[in-house]
């Protein structure tokens, strides 16, 4: 499978596969890099995997796995890591938004001895403003929660075999690939790249999908939201003390107003806080439940050019 395995998560990318395989293949070949391309069809419902199979028949450097259904990009990346045989492994999007030429720089840095080479977005390319605003907020929160500069990460990176093994050792199912390479440590460096425009097809992200991604990744990586519950409680406590003293003083001075407004407001505010807190705790319990079930991250239904 070559010295460098390039993992390409692909979900309904029939318009991209052939071109992507050719572009990446040409670039790596011209740079004299011994490579293999590993397409992970994330339960594509179009002809994505048929094309991969066809390519794999004619070119031994191309291989592919196909999931029984859509398990998400995170699962696709991890499946790729598991099936990759290379001494170093890179992950790149199928739509060529990550410029493949950067793979060559990454590879050379790896040869120099770096174990993690992170691709960093120099610009974010053309994105719709809502998406941009949402990612800005999400990255801001994530960065401060996890003490990792999220703007300095992307899914585009190259990992040494050692790092791949370390990530595969992780027992949890809910992972966040982007941040995990930071968490793992190792000797790392970065390369800047300009986000290109999507070659063909549409982005697979829906707005709700993004929100879910944000929530799941924050909670899979950090317990900070639970601390928010505690802080909320402390603030509420201080507020109640102040209000309590004031109420008592008013009562003894016999100037207490009839307090319907205060009471109803307090009830609503406290009720809201409690429900939000329960929601946050409930979310963590749900995640624990998912982890405890220990279901596989993905199910492979077909493979091409993979001996196992
Ligand atoms: N992708 C995937 N599974 C999914 C969604 C996306 O494997 O459920 C792949 C997709 O084929 C592409 C990459 O992840 O190679 C990035 O997806 P996309 O271009 O839709 O996201 P964007 O670039 O808009 O963030
Ligand atoms: Mg894209």
XYZ file of C-alpha atoms and ligand atoms in Angstrom:
334
model
C 0.000 0.000 0.000
C 2.995 2.237 -0.163
C 4.933 4.187 2.373
C 2.350 6.937 2.557
C -1.316 5.985 2.802
C -3.708 8.758 1.918
C -7.121 8.314 3.509
C -9.936 9.938 1.588
C -13.318 9.954 3.350
C -15.949 10.077 0.629
C -19.666 10.364 1.019
C -21.616 10.506 -2.232
C -18.672 11.887 -4.153
C -19.232 10.125 -7.486
C -18.394 13.318 -9.370
C -15.074 13.687 -7.578
C -13.528 10.252 -7.044
C -11.943 9.725 -10.430
C -10.500 13.207 -10.715
C -9.337 13.232 -7.094
C -7.566 9.881 -7.485
C -5.844 11.130 -10.603
C -4.817 14.530 -9.247
C -3.462 13.183 -5.959
C -1.832 10.206 -7.671
C -0.069 12.390 -10.234
C 1.232 14.822 -7.651
C 2.616 12.085 -5.406
C 4.084 10.175 -8.314
C 5.840 13.263 -9.644
C 7.299 13.810 -6.202
C 8.598 10.237 -6.221
C 6.587 9.253 -3.186
C 5.609 5.626 -2.699
C 1.910 6.012 -1.948
C -1.444 4.289 -1.647
C -4.894 5.855 -1.811
C -7.524 4.516 0.547
C -11.042 5.676 -0.220
C -13.514 5.249 2.608
C -17.003 5.374 1.167
C -19.075 6.454 4.135
C -22.231 4.596 3.155
C -22.496 6.435 -0.137
C -25.796 5.830 -1.852
C -24.561 6.836 -5.309
C -21.953 5.110 -7.487
C -18.990 6.308 -5.384
C -17.882 2.841 -4.395
C -18.429 1.337 -7.858
C -16.006 3.901 -9.187
C -13.514 3.119 -6.428
C -13.773 -0.601 -7.267
C -13.182 0.120 -10.919
C -10.146 2.266 -10.164
C -8.826 -0.325 -7.711
C -8.988 -3.017 -10.385
C -6.671 -1.098 -12.677
C -4.358 0.374 -10.080
C -3.041 -1.641 -7.182
C -2.199 1.539 -5.296
C -5.881 2.349 -4.972
C -8.046 0.577 -2.423
C -11.348 1.216 -0.775
C -13.776 0.284 1.937
C -17.479 0.848 1.941
C -19.657 1.266 5.039
C -23.033 -0.401 5.362
C -24.541 3.044 5.977
C -23.444 6.600 6.648
C -21.494 6.637 9.905
C -20.032 10.128 9.577
C -16.677 11.525 8.557
C -15.138 10.859 11.963
C -15.888 7.138 11.615
C -14.603 7.176 8.045
C -11.305 8.679 9.181
C -10.898 6.117 11.935
C -11.712 3.248 9.614
C -9.064 4.648 7.311
C -6.542 4.737 10.140
C -7.342 1.135 10.956
C -6.984 -0.127 7.398
C -4.023 2.032 6.413
C -0.764 0.149 6.132
C 1.626 3.019 5.361
C 4.499 4.137 7.549
C 2.806 7.474 7.544
C -0.843 8.262 6.966
C -2.500 11.411 5.668
C -6.162 12.380 5.643
C -7.555 14.594 2.899
C -11.033 15.585 1.724
C -12.364 14.068 -1.459
C -13.498 17.376 -2.930
C -9.920 18.708 -3.303
C -10.645 21.575 -0.924
C -7.424 20.524 0.738
C -4.747 21.177 -1.911
C -3.043 17.818 -2.618
C 0.262 19.546 -3.405
C 0.563 20.213 0.326
C 0.776 16.438 0.837
C 4.241 16.558 -0.669
C 5.385 19.223 1.827
C 3.834 17.211 4.628
C 5.639 14.107 3.487
C 8.996 15.876 3.388
C 8.453 17.242 6.890
C 7.687 13.702 7.997
C 10.938 12.547 6.401
C 12.703 15.234 8.430
C 11.423 13.516 11.537
C 8.132 15.219 12.395
C 5.517 12.783 13.630
C 2.457 14.993 13.235
C 2.085 17.499 10.414
C -1.017 19.629 10.842
C -2.609 21.417 7.925
C -3.750 24.886 8.943
C -6.267 26.884 6.965
C -4.613 30.121 5.858
C -7.949 31.332 4.585
C -11.277 29.606 4.908
C -12.177 29.786 1.244
C -15.647 30.670 0.075
C -18.168 29.806 2.720
C -21.615 31.071 3.292
C -21.724 33.788 5.993
C -23.971 31.823 8.353
C -21.614 28.861 8.219
C -18.664 31.185 8.787
C -20.308 32.863 11.766
C -21.286 29.550 13.245
C -17.805 28.063 12.905
C -16.303 31.247 14.385
C -18.499 30.930 17.484
C -17.942 27.199 17.715
C -14.179 27.525 17.357
C -14.080 30.310 19.923
C -15.906 28.210 22.500
C -13.992 25.038 21.669
C -10.635 26.790 21.734
C -11.183 28.187 25.192
C -12.713 24.980 26.542
C -10.030 22.682 25.235
C -7.142 25.113 25.349
C -6.408 24.251 21.754
C -6.436 26.829 19.022
C -9.120 25.347 16.799
C -8.268 27.710 13.993
C -4.906 25.992 13.897
C -6.462 22.611 13.173
C -8.213 20.856 10.357
C -8.834 17.285 9.350
C -6.054 17.659 6.802
C -2.963 16.190 8.407
C -0.247 13.621 8.172
C 0.547 11.238 11.004
C 3.420 8.908 11.639
C 2.581 5.240 12.185
C 3.359 5.657 15.899
C 0.704 8.350 16.215
C -1.825 6.276 14.285
C -1.257 3.340 16.627
C -1.649 5.651 19.611
C -4.979 6.978 18.309
C -6.229 3.480 17.525
C -5.485 2.488 21.113
C -8.102 4.943 22.371
C -11.017 2.953 23.721
C -13.736 5.547 23.185
C -16.109 5.584 20.218
C -16.858 9.264 20.123
C -13.694 10.820 18.892
C -12.711 14.190 17.542
C -9.877 13.562 15.111
C -9.041 17.210 14.623
C -8.119 17.791 18.237
C -6.863 14.313 19.091
C -3.540 14.728 17.347
C -2.891 17.679 19.670
C -3.961 15.650 22.632
C -1.655 12.807 21.629
C 1.346 15.108 21.561
C 4.371 13.876 19.548
C 6.795 15.958 17.580
C 4.578 18.150 15.466
C 4.699 20.965 13.012
C 2.248 22.789 10.778
C 1.835 23.714 7.136
C -0.452 26.468 5.941
C -2.814 25.859 3.075
C -5.443 27.818 1.210
C -8.851 26.220 1.164
C -9.846 25.695 -2.438
C -13.371 25.601 -3.712
C -15.193 22.316 -3.777
C -14.442 20.608 -7.112
C -17.842 19.079 -7.727
C -20.982 18.158 -5.852
C -22.339 19.813 -2.739
C -21.081 20.133 0.822
C -22.543 17.365 2.960
C -23.165 19.581 5.946
C -26.591 20.730 6.917
C -27.036 23.426 9.538
C -28.440 20.993 12.088
C -25.642 18.618 11.203
C -23.126 21.301 12.116
C -24.806 22.058 15.428
C -24.808 18.376 16.270
C -21.145 18.130 15.282
C -20.318 21.092 17.517
C -22.190 19.748 20.536
C -20.926 16.200 20.177
C -17.332 17.230 19.704
C -17.322 19.674 22.579
C -18.762 17.098 24.908
C -16.614 14.268 23.624
C -13.530 16.309 24.279
C -14.340 18.371 27.330
C -16.309 18.252 30.556
C -16.364 22.036 30.790
C -20.142 22.250 30.161
C -20.614 20.356 33.423
C -18.649 23.057 35.195
C -21.048 25.570 33.687
C -23.824 23.823 35.601
C -21.881 24.299 38.822
C -21.096 27.937 38.072
C -24.747 28.530 37.265
C -25.614 27.057 40.657
C -23.131 29.275 42.483
C -24.394 32.415 40.734
C -27.967 31.432 41.559
C -26.950 30.900 45.189
C -25.378 34.351 45.473
C -28.372 35.914 43.781
C -30.756 34.110 46.163
C -28.785 35.244 49.206
C -28.968 38.885 48.165
C -32.610 38.642 47.244
C -33.369 36.684 50.405
C -31.830 39.335 52.655
C -33.638 42.084 50.798
C -36.949 40.249 51.095
C -36.503 39.678 54.816
C -35.530 43.302 55.438
C -38.562 44.493 53.517
C -40.761 42.063 55.423
C -39.625 43.301 58.831
C -39.856 46.926 57.742
C -43.338 46.034 56.586
C -42.738 47.486 53.134
C -42.799 44.229 51.185
C -44.761 44.648 47.985
C -47.111 41.929 46.811
C -44.595 39.801 45.092
C -46.350 38.035 42.232
C -43.987 39.457 39.613
C -40.890 38.595 41.595
C -42.121 35.122 42.383
C -43.123 34.248 38.865
C -39.858 35.634 37.445
C -37.794 33.707 39.942
C -39.713 30.534 39.229
C -39.184 30.922 35.509
C -35.500 31.748 35.802
C -34.745 28.984 38.254
C -36.850 26.526 36.267
C -34.932 27.467 33.124
C -31.564 27.050 34.813
C -32.503 23.682 36.251
C -33.748 22.384 32.931
C -30.656 23.544 31.078
C -28.477 21.950 33.725
C -30.413 18.708 33.524
C -30.095 18.861 29.766
C -26.323 19.179 29.937
C -26.027 16.391 32.489
C -28.484 14.289 30.497
C -26.390 14.747 27.391
C -23.323 13.411 29.162
C -25.302 10.477 30.513
C -26.478 9.722 26.992
C -22.887 9.770 25.788
C -21.836 7.467 28.611
C -24.688 5.152 27.613
C -23.467 5.124 24.023
C -19.913 4.396 25.082
C -20.968 1.669 27.494
C -22.882 -0.129 24.766
C -19.545 -0.363 23.004
C -20.962 -0.690 19.520
C -18.477 -0.525 16.677
C -17.795 2.880 15.176
C -18.653 1.650 11.718
C -19.610 -1.466 9.788
C -17.755 -2.341 6.610
C -19.878 -3.976 3.942
C -17.477 -4.101 0.984
C -13.791 -3.696 0.334
C -11.634 -3.308 -2.734
C -7.947 -4.229 -2.915
C -7.766 -4.935 0.779
C -6.354 -8.163 1.998
C -7.365 -9.065 5.520
N -17.795 13.130 4.391
C -17.909 11.838 4.886
N -19.031 11.501 5.593
C -20.022 12.395 5.857
C -19.871 13.713 5.367
C -18.750 14.040 4.648
O -17.029 10.997 4.682
O -20.998 12.026 6.500
C -16.583 13.497 3.612
C -16.881 14.131 2.268
O -17.046 13.173 1.259
C -15.627 14.972 2.031
C -15.240 15.382 3.444
O -15.867 14.459 4.335
O -14.576 14.228 1.461
C -15.641 16.793 3.755
O -17.015 16.950 3.528
P -17.639 18.248 2.868
O -16.804 18.699 1.713
O -19.067 17.938 2.580
O -17.535 19.278 4.066
P -17.039 20.793 4.005
O -15.800 20.825 3.166
O -18.155 21.548 3.414
O -16.776 21.132 5.438
Mg -15.528 20.163 1.363
